[in-house]
Every structure is written in structure tokens, then in C-alpha cells.
GROMACS .gro file of C-alpha atoms in nm:
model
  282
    1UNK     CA    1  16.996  -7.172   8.345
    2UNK     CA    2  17.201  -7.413   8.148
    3UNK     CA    3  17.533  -7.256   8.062
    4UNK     CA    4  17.707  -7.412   7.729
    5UNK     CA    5  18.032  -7.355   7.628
    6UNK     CA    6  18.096  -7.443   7.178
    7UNK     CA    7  18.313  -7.437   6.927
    8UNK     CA    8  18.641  -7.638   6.817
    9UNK     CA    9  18.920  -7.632   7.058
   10UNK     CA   10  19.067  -7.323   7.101
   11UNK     CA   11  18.767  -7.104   6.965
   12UNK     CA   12  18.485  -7.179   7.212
   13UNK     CA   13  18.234  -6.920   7.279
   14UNK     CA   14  17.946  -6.926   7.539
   15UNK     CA   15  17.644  -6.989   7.520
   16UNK     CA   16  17.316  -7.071   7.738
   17UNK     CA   17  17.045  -7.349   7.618
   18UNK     CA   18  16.714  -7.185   7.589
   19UNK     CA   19  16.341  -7.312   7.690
   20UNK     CA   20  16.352  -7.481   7.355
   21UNK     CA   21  16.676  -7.659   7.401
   22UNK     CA   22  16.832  -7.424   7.167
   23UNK     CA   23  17.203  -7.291   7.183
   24UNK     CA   24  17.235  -6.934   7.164
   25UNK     CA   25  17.542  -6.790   7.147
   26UNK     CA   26  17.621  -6.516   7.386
   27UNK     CA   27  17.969  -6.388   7.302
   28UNK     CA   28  17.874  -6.058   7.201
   29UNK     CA   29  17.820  -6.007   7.604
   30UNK     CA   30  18.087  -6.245   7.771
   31UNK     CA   31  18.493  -6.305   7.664
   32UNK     CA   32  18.412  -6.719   7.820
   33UNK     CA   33  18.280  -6.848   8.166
   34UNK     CA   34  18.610  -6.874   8.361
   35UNK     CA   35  18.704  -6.741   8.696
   36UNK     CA   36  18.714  -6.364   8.562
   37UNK     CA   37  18.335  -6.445   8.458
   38UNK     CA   38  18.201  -6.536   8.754
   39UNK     CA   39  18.421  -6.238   8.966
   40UNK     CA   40  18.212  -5.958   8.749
   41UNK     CA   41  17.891  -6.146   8.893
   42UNK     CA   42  17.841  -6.288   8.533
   43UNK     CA   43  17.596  -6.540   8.678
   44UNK     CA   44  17.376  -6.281   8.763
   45UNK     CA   45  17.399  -6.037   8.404
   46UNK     CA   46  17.300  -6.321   8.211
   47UNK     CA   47  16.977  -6.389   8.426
   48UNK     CA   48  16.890  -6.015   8.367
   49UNK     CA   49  16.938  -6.027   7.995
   50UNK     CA   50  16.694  -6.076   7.705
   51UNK     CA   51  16.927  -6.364   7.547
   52UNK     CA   52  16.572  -6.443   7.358
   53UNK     CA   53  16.746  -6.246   7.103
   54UNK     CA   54  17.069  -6.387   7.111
   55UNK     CA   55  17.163  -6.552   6.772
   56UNK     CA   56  17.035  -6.937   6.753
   57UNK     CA   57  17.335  -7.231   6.626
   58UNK     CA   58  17.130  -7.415   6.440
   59UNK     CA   59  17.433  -7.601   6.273
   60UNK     CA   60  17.592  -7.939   6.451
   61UNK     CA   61  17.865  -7.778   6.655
   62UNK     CA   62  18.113  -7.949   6.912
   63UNK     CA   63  18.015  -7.908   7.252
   64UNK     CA   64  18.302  -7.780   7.469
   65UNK     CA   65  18.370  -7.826   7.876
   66UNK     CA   66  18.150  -7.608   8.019
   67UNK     CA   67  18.395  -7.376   8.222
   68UNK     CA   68  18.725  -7.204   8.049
   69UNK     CA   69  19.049  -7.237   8.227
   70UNK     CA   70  18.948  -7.431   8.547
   71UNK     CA   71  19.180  -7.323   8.804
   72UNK     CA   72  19.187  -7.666   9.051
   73UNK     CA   73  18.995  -7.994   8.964
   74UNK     CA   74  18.995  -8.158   9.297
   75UNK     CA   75  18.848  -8.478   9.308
   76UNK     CA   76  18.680  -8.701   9.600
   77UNK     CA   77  18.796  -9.100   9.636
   78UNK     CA   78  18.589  -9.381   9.797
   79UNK     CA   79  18.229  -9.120   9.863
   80UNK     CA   80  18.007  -9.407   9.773
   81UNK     CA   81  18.090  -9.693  10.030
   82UNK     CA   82  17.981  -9.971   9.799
   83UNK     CA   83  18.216  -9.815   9.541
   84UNK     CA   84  18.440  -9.865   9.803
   85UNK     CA   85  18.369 -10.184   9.889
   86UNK     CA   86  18.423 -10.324   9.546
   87UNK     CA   87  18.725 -10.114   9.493
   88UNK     CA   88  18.873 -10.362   9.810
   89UNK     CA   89  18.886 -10.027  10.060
   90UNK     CA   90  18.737  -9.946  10.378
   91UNK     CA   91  18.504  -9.633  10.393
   92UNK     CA   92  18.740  -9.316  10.438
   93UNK     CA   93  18.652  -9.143  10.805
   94UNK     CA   94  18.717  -8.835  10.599
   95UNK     CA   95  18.700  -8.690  10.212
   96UNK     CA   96  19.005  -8.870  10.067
   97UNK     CA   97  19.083  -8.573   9.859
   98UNK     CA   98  19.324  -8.574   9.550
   99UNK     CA   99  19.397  -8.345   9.265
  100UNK     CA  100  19.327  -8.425   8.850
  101UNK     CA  101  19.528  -8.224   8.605
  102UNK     CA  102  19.352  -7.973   8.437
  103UNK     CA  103  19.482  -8.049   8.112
  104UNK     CA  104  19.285  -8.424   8.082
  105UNK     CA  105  18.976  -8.199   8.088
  106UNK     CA  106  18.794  -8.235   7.787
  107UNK     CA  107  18.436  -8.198   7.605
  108UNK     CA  108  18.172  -8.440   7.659
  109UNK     CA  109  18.195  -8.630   7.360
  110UNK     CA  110  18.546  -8.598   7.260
  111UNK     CA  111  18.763  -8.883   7.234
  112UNK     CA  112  18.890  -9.058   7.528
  113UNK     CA  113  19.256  -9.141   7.429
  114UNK     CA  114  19.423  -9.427   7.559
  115UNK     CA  115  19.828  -9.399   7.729
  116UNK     CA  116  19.993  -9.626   7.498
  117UNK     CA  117  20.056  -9.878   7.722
  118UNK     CA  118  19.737  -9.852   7.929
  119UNK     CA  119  19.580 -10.245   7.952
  120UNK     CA  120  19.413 -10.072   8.223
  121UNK     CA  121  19.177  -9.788   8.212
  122UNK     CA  122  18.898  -9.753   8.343
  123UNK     CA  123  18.495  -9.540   8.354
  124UNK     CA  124  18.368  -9.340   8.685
  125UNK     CA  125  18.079  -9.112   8.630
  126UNK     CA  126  18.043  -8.810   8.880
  127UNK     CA  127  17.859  -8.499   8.979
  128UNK     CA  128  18.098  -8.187   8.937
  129UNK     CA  129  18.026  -7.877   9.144
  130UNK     CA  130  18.155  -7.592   9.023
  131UNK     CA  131  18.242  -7.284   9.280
  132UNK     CA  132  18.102  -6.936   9.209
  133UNK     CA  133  18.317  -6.708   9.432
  134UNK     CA  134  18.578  -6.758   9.689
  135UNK     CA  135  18.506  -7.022   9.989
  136UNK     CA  136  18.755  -6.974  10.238
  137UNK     CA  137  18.692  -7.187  10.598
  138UNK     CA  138  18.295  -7.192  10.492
  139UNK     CA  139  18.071  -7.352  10.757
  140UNK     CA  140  17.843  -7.671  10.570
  141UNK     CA  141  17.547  -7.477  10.622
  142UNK     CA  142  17.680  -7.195  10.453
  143UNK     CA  143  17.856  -7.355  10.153
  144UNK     CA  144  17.516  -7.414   9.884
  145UNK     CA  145  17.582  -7.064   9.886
  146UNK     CA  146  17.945  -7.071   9.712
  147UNK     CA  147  17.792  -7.310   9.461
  148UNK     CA  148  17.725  -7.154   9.094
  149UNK     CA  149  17.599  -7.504   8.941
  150UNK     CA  150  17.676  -7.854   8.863
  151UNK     CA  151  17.821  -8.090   8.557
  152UNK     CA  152  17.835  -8.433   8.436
  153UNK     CA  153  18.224  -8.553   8.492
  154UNK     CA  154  18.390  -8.879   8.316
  155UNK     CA  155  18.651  -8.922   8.595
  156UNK     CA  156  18.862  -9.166   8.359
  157UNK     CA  157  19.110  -9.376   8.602
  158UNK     CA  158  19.438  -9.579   8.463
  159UNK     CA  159  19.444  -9.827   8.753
  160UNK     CA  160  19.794  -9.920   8.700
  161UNK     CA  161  19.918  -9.596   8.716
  162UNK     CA  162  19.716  -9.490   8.967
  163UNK     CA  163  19.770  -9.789   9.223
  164UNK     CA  164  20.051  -9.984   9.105
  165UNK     CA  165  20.351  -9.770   9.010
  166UNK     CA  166  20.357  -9.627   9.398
  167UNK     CA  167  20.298  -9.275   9.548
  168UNK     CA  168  19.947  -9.055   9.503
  169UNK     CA  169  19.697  -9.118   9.231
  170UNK     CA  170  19.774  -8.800   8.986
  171UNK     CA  171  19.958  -9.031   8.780
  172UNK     CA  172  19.654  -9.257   8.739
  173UNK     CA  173  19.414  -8.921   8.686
  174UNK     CA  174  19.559  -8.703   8.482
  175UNK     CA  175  19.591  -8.864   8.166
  176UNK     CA  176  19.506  -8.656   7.863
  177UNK     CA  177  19.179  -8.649   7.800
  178UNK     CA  178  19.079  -8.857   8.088
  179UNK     CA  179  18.830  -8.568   8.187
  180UNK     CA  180  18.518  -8.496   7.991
  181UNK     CA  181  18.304  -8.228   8.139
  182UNK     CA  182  17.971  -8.126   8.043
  183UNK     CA  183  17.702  -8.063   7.847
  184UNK     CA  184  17.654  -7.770   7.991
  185UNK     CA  185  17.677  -7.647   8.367
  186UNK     CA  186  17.334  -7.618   8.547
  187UNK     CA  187  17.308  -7.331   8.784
  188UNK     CA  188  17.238  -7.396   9.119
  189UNK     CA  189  16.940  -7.317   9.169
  190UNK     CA  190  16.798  -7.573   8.868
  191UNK     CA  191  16.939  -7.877   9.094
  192UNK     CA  192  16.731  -7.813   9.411
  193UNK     CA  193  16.841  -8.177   9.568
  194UNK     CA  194  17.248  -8.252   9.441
  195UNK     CA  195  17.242  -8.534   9.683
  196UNK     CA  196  16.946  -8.705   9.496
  197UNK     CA  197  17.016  -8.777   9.158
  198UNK     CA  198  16.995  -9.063   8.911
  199UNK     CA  199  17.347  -9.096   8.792
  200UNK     CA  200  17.460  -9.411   8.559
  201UNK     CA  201  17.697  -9.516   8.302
  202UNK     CA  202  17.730  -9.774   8.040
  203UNK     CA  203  18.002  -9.924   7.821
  204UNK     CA  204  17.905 -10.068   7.435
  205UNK     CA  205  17.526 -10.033   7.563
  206UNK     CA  206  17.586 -10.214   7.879
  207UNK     CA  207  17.496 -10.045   8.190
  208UNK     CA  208  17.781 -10.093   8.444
  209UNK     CA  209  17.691  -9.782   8.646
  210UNK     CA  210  17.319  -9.734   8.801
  211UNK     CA  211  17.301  -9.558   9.129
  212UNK     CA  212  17.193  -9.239   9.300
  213UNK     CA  213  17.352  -8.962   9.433
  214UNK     CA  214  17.207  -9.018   9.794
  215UNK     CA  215  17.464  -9.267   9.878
  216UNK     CA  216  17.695  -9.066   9.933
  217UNK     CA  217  17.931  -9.078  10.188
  218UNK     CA  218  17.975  -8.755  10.226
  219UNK     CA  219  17.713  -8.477  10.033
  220UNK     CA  220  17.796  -8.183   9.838
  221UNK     CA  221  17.763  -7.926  10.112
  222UNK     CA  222  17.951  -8.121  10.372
  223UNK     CA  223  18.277  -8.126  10.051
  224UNK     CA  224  18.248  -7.778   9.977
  225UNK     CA  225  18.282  -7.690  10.368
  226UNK     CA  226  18.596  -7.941  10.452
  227UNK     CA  227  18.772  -7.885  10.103
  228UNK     CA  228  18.768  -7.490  10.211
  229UNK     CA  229  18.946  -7.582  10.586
  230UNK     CA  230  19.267  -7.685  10.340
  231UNK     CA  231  19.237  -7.485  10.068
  232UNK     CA  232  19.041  -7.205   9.951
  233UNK     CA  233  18.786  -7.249   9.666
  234UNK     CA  234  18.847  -6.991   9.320
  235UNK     CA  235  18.549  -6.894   9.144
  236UNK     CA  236  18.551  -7.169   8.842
  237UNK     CA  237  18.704  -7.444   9.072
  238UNK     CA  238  18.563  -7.776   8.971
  239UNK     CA  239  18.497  -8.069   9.249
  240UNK     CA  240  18.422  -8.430   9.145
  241UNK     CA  241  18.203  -8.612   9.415
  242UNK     CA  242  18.305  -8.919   9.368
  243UNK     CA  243  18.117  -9.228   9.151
  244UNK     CA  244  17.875  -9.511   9.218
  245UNK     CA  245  17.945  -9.884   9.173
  246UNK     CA  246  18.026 -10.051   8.858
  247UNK     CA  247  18.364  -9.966   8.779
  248UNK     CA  248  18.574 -10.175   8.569
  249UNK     CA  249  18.803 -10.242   8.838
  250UNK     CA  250  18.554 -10.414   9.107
  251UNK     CA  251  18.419 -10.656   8.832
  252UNK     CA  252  18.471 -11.011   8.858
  253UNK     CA  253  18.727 -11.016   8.642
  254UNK     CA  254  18.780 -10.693   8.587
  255UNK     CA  255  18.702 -10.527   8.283
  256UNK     CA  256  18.869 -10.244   8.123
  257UNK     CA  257  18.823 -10.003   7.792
  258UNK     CA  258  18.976 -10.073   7.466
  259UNK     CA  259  19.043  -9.912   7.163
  260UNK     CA  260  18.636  -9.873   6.966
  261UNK     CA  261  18.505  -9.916   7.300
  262UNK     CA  262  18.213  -9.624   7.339
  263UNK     CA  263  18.089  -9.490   7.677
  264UNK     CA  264  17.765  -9.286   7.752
  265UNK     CA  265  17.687  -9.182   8.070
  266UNK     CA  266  17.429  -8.918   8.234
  267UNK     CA  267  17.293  -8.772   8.542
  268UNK     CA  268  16.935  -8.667   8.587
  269UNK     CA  269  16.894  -8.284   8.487
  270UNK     CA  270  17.291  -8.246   8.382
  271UNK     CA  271  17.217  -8.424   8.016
  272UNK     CA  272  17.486  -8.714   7.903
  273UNK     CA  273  17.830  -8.759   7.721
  274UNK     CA  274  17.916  -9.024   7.446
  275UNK     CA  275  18.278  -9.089   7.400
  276UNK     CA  276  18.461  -9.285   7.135
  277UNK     CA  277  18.780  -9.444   7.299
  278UNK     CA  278  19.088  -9.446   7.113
  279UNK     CA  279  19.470  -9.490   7.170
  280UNK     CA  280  19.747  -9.260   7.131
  281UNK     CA  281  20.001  -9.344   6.850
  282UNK     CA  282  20.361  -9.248   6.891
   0.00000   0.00000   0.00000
């Protein structure tokens, strides 16, 4: 299933796509798809229900993050080693883990708003995993099963903040709106290989980003054990894998987004996100 989340901010409803890559809307049966969603096994009452006959949006509507209310948005540095390499870092031993507010999360093809003094901000696209129910010291063979589905993440990075005004990376991360999410989440069992995806990004109709989900450093199962020895998972947690090569930063010089710039980005089966990039006005 592909689980859609519309409306203008602050009035989103759920929906689910159907075999003809319609919208229905499906908030006669759920409140939103947020942590209390997945608790009252939501996943499984929409696969048992006849949402044939769920009301079609045929009008343009905006598309909203796929999950309500995300409780943490952890996020995984350096987990492709040549996005390491470029990024002037060795390849962690371990998930270098670090958090991203919830607050920059946004919808797939809402603005990306610019700090106002940001001459340096930069594109990552990701693979999000979202967690279905509690994962507390899971083992990595075990973990798939924690899993409810996956997203298409804009991990927007100001590299100034984030490595030049000292301490952890938060303040580079967790810039408003510096966190589109979505289309829609896929359910698990619609991405049968995670670690195996076609994932890419470009900037103005450039490709920058072109790579493939199998070089990771360290796969989605093996992150959703370790990040449970630390911490436990909530149902409607969000982890971002890390990104491929081809970030502003590593390019020779480096390039960075401006105001009118436009991003679109995509991985295979998770559908892509066009963003207009603006700056914020005092």
C-alpha cells in the first residue's frame, strides 16, 4: 500500500493511492497516521478494508508528509563511503547517529526556505524508514519486522551551521523546512530489497545525485537494530539512511542553492519531490 497524507497545513487527512494512482481519502476511518495510528494496528485495518469505495480527490491538492506528528527524526551521517569520501571524512566504524528537528519536516514539494544568512545550503536525498511499533534492543535479523514502510527524505544541510559554528550538527539540520518527506509512505512489504534502490537527485535539471542504495555502509536492518541498543524506536519514528554522492559540498568548488533554485529528486518505488527554494524575509 501507498499511504498519502493531503490537505493544506494544518488540515491534512489520510489517504491511500489506489491501483489507478488515485487518492482516496480515508478520514471517515482514521483521525491521521501518527504513532496512535499505527498502536491500534492501523496498518493492518486499512489492508482489510474495501477503500475501493472511499471517495476519489480528483482536484489538485497539496501533498502533505506522509506521517502526522513524528515523534524522533534520527538521521544517519557518512552511510555511503564515497559520500564520505567527498565530504573529506573517513568511513565511520559505526552509525554516526544525530537527531533533525521535527519541525523542518515538511511536504514534498513545499518550499525549501533559506536561513537568511545561509550562503551555504545544501541537497542530500535519502531513504526514510519509518517504525511501526516499539523496537527496544531488537536483534538485525529481527528488525524488518519493526518496519511499517519507507519515504523519500530531502535531508537539507546548512554546512556552515552545521560544521563551522562548533558543537553537533542540529544546528546545521534543523532549519525550517529543511525536511521534505514524502509522497506517500510505502509499506513494507511493497519494498522487498531497501538496500537496492535507484536513488538520485538533481538541481535546475542537473543531476548531481545518481547512486543506489546498495552502497551502503551500513543497511536498513543493521540501523534499525543498533539505533534500538541507545534508544528505543516509537511507532511513527522516522530514520534517514544517509545519501549518495553529489552533494553540493564535495563539488569542486562547491556549489550551493540559491534563491529560484528548484530541486527534484526520487527513489525507485517511493515516487519524487520538486521543491522551489526560497529565502526567509525578516
Amino acid at each position: 500500500m501507498k499511504l498519502i497524507r493531503f490537505g493544506e497545513k494544518n488540515d491534512e487527512r489520510p489517504g491511500v493511492i489506489d491501483s489507478n494512482g488515485k487518492i482516496r481519502d480515508l478520514s471517515s476511518y482514521f483521525q491521521d497516521y501518527d504513532k496512535a495510528f499505527f498502536l491500534s494496528d492501523g496498518l493492518e485495518k486499512i489492508k482489510r478494508l474495501n477503500y475501493k469505495s472511499a471517495p476519489v480527490i480528483d482536484e489538485p491538492v497539496r501533498i502533505a508528509p506522509p506521517i502526522a506528528n513524528v515523534g524522533k527524526f534520527i538521521c544517519v551521517g557518512l552511510n555511503y563511503a564515497d559520500h564520505a569520501a567527498e565530504s573529506g571524512m573517513d568511513v565511520p566504524d559505526e552509525p554516526v547517529l544525530f537527531m533533525k528537528a521535527t519541525s523542518s519536516i515538511v511536504g514534498p514539494n513545499d518550499a525549501v526556505v533559506l536561513p537568511p544568512d545561509s550562503e551555504k545550503s545544501d541537497w542530500e536525498v535519502e531513504l526514510g524508514v519509518i517504525i511501526g511499533k516499539e523496537a527496544k534492543y531488537v536483534s538485525e535479523e529481527d528488525a524488518m519486522d519493526y518496519v511499517a514502510g519507507f519515504c523519500l527524505i530531502n535531508d537539507l544541510s546548512e554546512r556552515t551551521y552545521q560544521l563551522e559554528k562548533g558543537g553537533q550538527w542540529c544546528k546545521g539540520k534543523g532549519c525550517d523546512t529543511f525536511a521534505p518527506m514524502g509522497p506517500f509512505m510505502a509499506t513494507a512489504d511493497e519494498v522487498k530489497e531497501p538496500n537496492n534502490l535507484h536513488i538520485w537527485l538533481e538541481v535546475n535539471g542537473e543531476i548531481k545525485q545518481n547512486g543506489n542504495t546498495n552502497t551502503m555502509v551500513f543497511t536498513v536492518p543493521f540501523l534499525v537494530h543498533y539505533i534500538s541498543q541507545f534508544m528505543s524506536l516509537q511507532p511513527g519514528d522516522v530514520i534517514s539512511t544517509g545519501t549518495p554522492p553529489g552533494v553540493g559540498l564535495g563539488m569542486t568548488p562547491p556549489q550551493y542553492l540559491k534563491e529560484g533554485d528548484e530541486m527534484r529528486l526520487g527513489i525507485e518505488g517511493l515516487g519524487e519531490q520538486v521543491q522551489k527554494v526560497e529565502r526567509y524575509k525578516k
